[in-house]
Amino acid sequence: GGDMEAAVDWLRTKGLAKAAKKAGRVAAEGLIGVVASGNAGAVVEVNSETDFVARNEQFQKMVSDIASVALANDGDFDKLVAAEYPGASKSVKDYVTEMVGTIGENMNVRRAGYISVSEGAVAAYVHNQVVPGLGKIGVLVGLESAGDKTKLAELGRQIAMHIAATNPLATRKEELDPAVVERERNVLIAEAKESGRPDNIIEKMVEGRIRKFFEEVVLLSQAFVVNPDDTVEKAVKAAEADIGAPINVVGFVRFALGEGIEKEESDFAAEVAAARG
């Protein structure tokens, strides 16, 4: 990923001593920026060290601008950081570095995501919104359909809110990482074996629990937060009748601010130590 390359570049340019000092100052605050326009949308995470900076108008404008640049570059992280920053004759990466000097806090563009549909709508939702399009959780969902755009966008927004709340791992069962399913299955088998029941019963128990697992982590199988009696899939099917055309949920992106950063801090510190060797 781009994050690791960026970290390595940064180490090389700033020198190891400074990096070792800075590694303790983790940028885990900041903002998620989301922008959706017609058939496409982009989401970015830009980190700062404190929430105080996330409330700074200069920083907010920067995150909005970076989200727009991400949209123009189809969410490609490497293209994004190398692209020209709007209204500045320098790259996004260099602009952020300059802002570190201005604001006096470590900051970085951590990641970018993108969703597009050939026809239909890309809906966005921002949770804990500070200003429009900026907050702590950002979601994009793509709905492919030839149906009524306004109704489609409304359904998309509801599904995006649902995703913010439930944090699914995949859109459909087939798209789940097989390793995740395997790990879950092994845990369930071990648990079921402790019951001391015969193997054929254990098998049934495990199958039932795996189905339950899918209902928890697969978007289309989850109970829809807007109407928990229906699954998301059923809600989409019901909307098809209203919209007058089939709807395909092509995918989603959900970024929560700072998720997984603690782990990266220790890895980063270990790498600095290893590089100093």
Coordinates of C-alpha atoms in Angstrom, one line a residue:
G1 CA 0.0 0.0 0.0
G2 CA 0.8 3.6 -0.4
D3 CA 1.1 4.2 3.3
M4 CA 4.2 2.0 3.7
E5 CA 5.9 3.5 0.6
A6 CA 5.2 7.0 1.9
A7 CA 6.6 6.1 5.3
V8 CA 9.8 4.7 3.7
D9 CA 10.2 7.8 1.5
W10 CA 9.6 9.9 4.6
L11 CA 12.3 8.1 6.5
R12 CA 14.8 8.5 3.7
T13 CA 14.1 12.3 3.3
K14 CA 13.9 13.2 7.0
G15 CA 16.7 11.1 8.3
L16 CA 16.3 8.3 10.8
A17 CA 17.0 10.2 14.0
K18 CA 14.1 12.6 13.4
A19 CA 11.9 9.7 12.3
A20 CA 12.6 7.8 15.5
K21 CA 11.6 10.9 17.5
K22 CA 8.4 11.5 15.4
A23 CA 7.4 7.8 15.4
G24 CA 6.1 8.3 19.0
R25 CA 3.9 11.2 17.7
V26 CA 1.2 9.2 16.0
A27 CA -1.2 11.1 13.7
A28 CA -4.4 9.2 14.6
E29 CA -6.8 12.1 14.7
G30 CA -7.9 14.2 11.7
L31 CA -10.8 13.9 9.4
I32 CA -12.5 11.6 6.8
G33 CA -13.4 13.6 3.7
V34 CA -16.2 12.3 1.4
V35 CA -17.2 13.7 -2.0
A36 CA -19.8 12.1 -4.3
S37 CA -20.8 13.5 -7.7
G38 CA -23.3 11.7 -9.9
N39 CA -21.9 8.3 -10.8
A40 CA -18.7 8.4 -8.7
G41 CA -17.5 9.2 -5.2
A42 CA -14.2 9.3 -3.3
V43 CA -13.3 9.1 0.4
V44 CA -10.0 10.0 2.0
E45 CA -8.5 9.8 5.5
V46 CA -6.1 12.7 6.4
N47 CA -4.6 12.4 9.8
S48 CA -3.3 14.9 12.4
E49 CA -2.0 14.4 15.9
T50 CA -4.8 16.2 17.7
D51 CA -8.6 16.7 17.3
F52 CA -7.9 20.4 17.9
V53 CA -6.3 20.6 14.4
A54 CA -9.3 18.7 12.9
R55 CA -11.4 21.7 14.0
N56 CA -9.0 24.1 12.2
E57 CA -10.6 25.7 9.1
Q58 CA -7.3 25.5 7.1
F59 CA -7.0 21.8 7.8
Q60 CA -10.7 21.2 6.9
K61 CA -10.3 23.0 3.6
M62 CA -7.2 20.9 2.9
V63 CA -9.1 17.6 3.5
S64 CA -12.0 18.7 1.3
D65 CA -9.6 19.7 -1.5
I66 CA -7.8 16.3 -1.2
A67 CA -11.1 14.5 -1.4
S68 CA -11.8 16.3 -4.7
V69 CA -8.4 15.5 -6.0
A70 CA -9.0 11.8 -5.1
L71 CA -12.3 11.9 -7.0
A72 CA -10.5 13.3 -10.1
N73 CA -7.9 10.5 -9.9
D74 CA -10.3 7.6 -9.4
G75 CA -9.2 7.1 -5.8
D76 CA -5.7 6.0 -6.8
F77 CA -3.5 6.8 -3.8
D78 CA -0.2 7.2 -5.7
K79 CA -1.8 9.4 -8.3
L80 CA -3.5 11.4 -5.6
V81 CA -0.4 12.3 -3.6
A82 CA 1.5 13.1 -6.8
A83 CA -1.3 15.2 -8.3
E84 CA -1.2 19.0 -8.2
Y85 CA -2.9 20.5 -5.2
P86 CA -5.8 22.9 -6.2
G87 CA -4.5 26.4 -6.6
A88 CA -1.0 25.6 -5.6
S89 CA 1.9 24.8 -7.9
K90 CA 2.9 21.8 -5.9
S91 CA 1.8 18.2 -5.3
V92 CA -0.7 17.2 -2.7
K93 CA 2.2 15.5 -0.8
D94 CA 4.3 18.6 -0.8
Y95 CA 1.4 20.8 0.2
V96 CA 0.6 18.6 3.2
T97 CA 4.3 18.7 4.2
E98 CA 4.1 22.5 4.0
M99 CA 1.0 22.5 6.2
V100 CA 2.9 20.4 8.8
G101 CA 5.3 23.4 9.1
T102 CA 2.4 25.9 9.2
I103 CA 0.2 24.2 11.7
G104 CA 3.1 22.5 13.6
E105 CA 1.7 19.0 13.8
N106 CA 2.5 15.8 12.0
M107 CA -0.1 15.2 9.3
N108 CA -0.5 12.7 6.5
V109 CA -2.8 11.5 3.8
R110 CA -3.4 7.9 4.9
R111 CA -5.6 6.3 2.3
A112 CA -8.2 6.9 -0.4
G113 CA -11.2 4.9 -1.6
Y114 CA -13.4 5.2 -4.7
I115 CA -16.7 3.8 -6.0
S116 CA -18.2 4.3 -9.4
V117 CA -21.2 3.0 -11.4
S118 CA -21.8 3.0 -15.1
E119 CA -25.5 4.0 -14.5
G120 CA -27.2 4.8 -11.2
A121 CA -26.1 6.6 -8.1
V122 CA -23.2 6.7 -5.7
A123 CA -24.5 7.8 -2.3
A124 CA -22.4 9.2 0.6
Y125 CA -22.9 9.5 4.3
V126 CA -20.7 11.1 6.9
H127 CA -21.1 10.3 10.6
N128 CA -20.1 12.8 13.3
Q129 CA -20.0 15.5 10.6
V130 CA -18.0 18.6 11.6
V131 CA -18.8 20.4 8.4
P132 CA -20.5 19.1 5.2
G133 CA -18.5 16.1 3.8
L134 CA -16.1 15.9 6.7
G135 CA -16.3 13.8 9.8
K136 CA -15.2 10.7 11.8
I137 CA -16.7 8.0 9.6
G138 CA -17.3 8.3 5.8
V139 CA -19.2 5.8 3.7
L140 CA -19.8 5.5 -0.1
V141 CA -22.1 3.0 -1.6
G142 CA -22.7 2.3 -5.4
L143 CA -26.1 1.4 -6.7
E144 CA -26.3 0.4 -10.4
S145 CA -29.7 0.9 -11.8
A146 CA -31.6 2.5 -14.7
G147 CA -34.4 3.5 -12.3
D148 CA -35.5 6.9 -10.8
K149 CA -32.3 8.7 -9.7
T150 CA -33.9 10.6 -6.8
K151 CA -35.4 7.5 -5.2
L152 CA -32.2 5.6 -5.9
A153 CA -30.1 8.3 -4.1
E154 CA -32.5 8.2 -1.1
L155 CA -32.1 4.4 -0.9
G156 CA -28.4 4.7 -1.3
R157 CA -28.2 7.2 1.6
Q158 CA -30.1 4.9 3.9
I159 CA -27.8 2.0 3.0
A160 CA -24.8 4.2 3.5
M161 CA -26.1 5.2 7.0
H162 CA -26.7 1.5 7.7
I163 CA -23.0 0.7 6.7
A164 CA -21.7 3.4 9.0
A165 CA -23.6 1.8 11.9
T166 CA -23.0 -1.9 11.2
N167 CA -19.5 -1.9 9.6
P168 CA -20.0 -4.9 7.3
L169 CA -16.9 -6.8 6.0
A170 CA -18.3 -7.4 2.4
T171 CA -21.3 -6.7 0.2
R172 CA -22.1 -10.4 -0.4
K173 CA -21.1 -13.7 1.0
E174 CA -18.9 -14.7 -2.0
E175 CA -16.8 -11.5 -1.5
L176 CA -15.8 -12.3 2.0
D177 CA -12.1 -13.1 2.5
P178 CA -12.0 -17.0 2.6
A179 CA -9.3 -16.8 5.4
V180 CA -11.8 -14.9 7.6
V181 CA -14.5 -17.5 7.0
E182 CA -12.1 -20.3 7.6
R183 CA -10.8 -18.8 10.9
E184 CA -14.4 -18.3 12.1
R185 CA -15.3 -21.9 11.1
N186 CA -12.3 -23.2 13.1
V187 CA -13.2 -21.3 16.2
L188 CA -16.9 -22.5 15.9
I189 CA -15.8 -26.1 15.5
A190 CA -13.5 -25.9 18.5
E191 CA -16.3 -24.4 20.6
A192 CA -18.9 -26.9 19.4
K193 CA -16.5 -29.9 20.1
E194 CA -16.4 -28.7 23.8
S195 CA -20.1 -29.6 24.0
G196 CA -19.1 -33.2 23.7
R197 CA -21.9 -33.9 21.2
P198 CA -21.6 -36.3 18.2
D199 CA -19.9 -35.1 15.0
N200 CA -23.1 -35.0 12.9
I201 CA -24.7 -32.7 15.5
I202 CA -21.5 -30.6 15.7
E203 CA -21.6 -30.1 11.9
K204 CA -25.2 -28.8 12.1
M205 CA -24.3 -26.5 15.0
V206 CA -21.4 -25.1 13.0
E207 CA -23.4 -24.6 9.8
G208 CA -26.1 -22.7 11.8
R209 CA -23.5 -20.5 13.5
I210 CA -21.7 -19.8 10.2
R211 CA -25.1 -18.6 8.7
K212 CA -25.5 -16.3 11.8
F213 CA -21.9 -15.0 11.2
F214 CA -22.9 -14.1 7.6
E215 CA -25.9 -12.3 8.8
E216 CA -23.7 -10.2 11.0
V217 CA -20.9 -9.3 8.6
V218 CA -22.3 -9.4 5.1
L219 CA -24.1 -6.2 4.0
L220 CA -26.9 -7.8 2.0
S221 CA -27.6 -10.4 4.7
Q222 CA -27.7 -7.9 7.6
A223 CA -30.9 -6.7 9.2
F224 CA -31.6 -3.3 7.7
V225 CA -31.2 -0.6 10.4
V226 CA -34.0 1.4 8.8
N227 CA -36.4 -1.5 9.1
P228 CA -34.9 -4.4 11.1
D229 CA -37.6 -6.9 10.0
D230 CA -36.0 -6.9 6.5
T231 CA -32.5 -7.7 5.4
V232 CA -30.7 -5.1 3.3
E233 CA -31.2 -7.4 0.3
K234 CA -35.0 -7.6 0.9
A235 CA -35.1 -3.8 1.2
V236 CA -33.3 -3.4 -2.1
K237 CA -35.7 -5.9 -3.8
A238 CA -38.7 -3.9 -2.4
A239 CA -37.2 -0.7 -3.7
E240 CA -36.9 -2.2 -7.2
A241 CA -40.7 -2.3 -7.5
D242 CA -40.9 1.3 -6.5
I243 CA -38.0 2.5 -8.7
G244 CA -39.2 0.4 -11.6
A245 CA -35.8 -1.2 -12.5
P246 CA -33.4 -3.8 -11.1
I247 CA -30.8 -2.5 -8.5
N248 CA -27.4 -3.9 -8.1
V249 CA -25.4 -2.9 -5.0
V250 CA -21.9 -2.9 -6.6
G251 CA -20.0 -2.2 -3.5
F252 CA -19.1 0.2 -0.6
V253 CA -16.2 1.9 1.1
R254 CA -16.3 2.7 4.8
F255 CA -13.5 4.6 6.4
A256 CA -13.4 5.2 10.2
L257 CA -10.9 7.7 11.5
G258 CA -7.8 6.1 12.9
E259 CA -8.9 2.5 12.7
G260 CA -5.9 0.2 12.9
I261 CA -3.4 3.0 13.5
E262 CA -2.1 1.8 16.9
K263 CA -0.8 -1.4 15.3
E264 CA 0.9 0.6 12.6
E265 CA 2.7 2.7 15.2
S266 CA 4.5 -0.3 16.7
D267 CA 5.3 -1.7 13.3
F268 CA 6.6 1.7 12.2
A269 CA 8.7 2.1 15.4
A270 CA 10.1 -1.5 14.9
E271 CA 11.0 -0.6 11.3
V272 CA 12.8 2.5 12.4
A273 CA 14.8 0.5 14.9
A274 CA 15.5 -2.2 12.3
A275 CA 16.6 0.4 9.8
R276 CA 19.0 1.9 12.3
G277 CA 20.1 -1.7 13.0

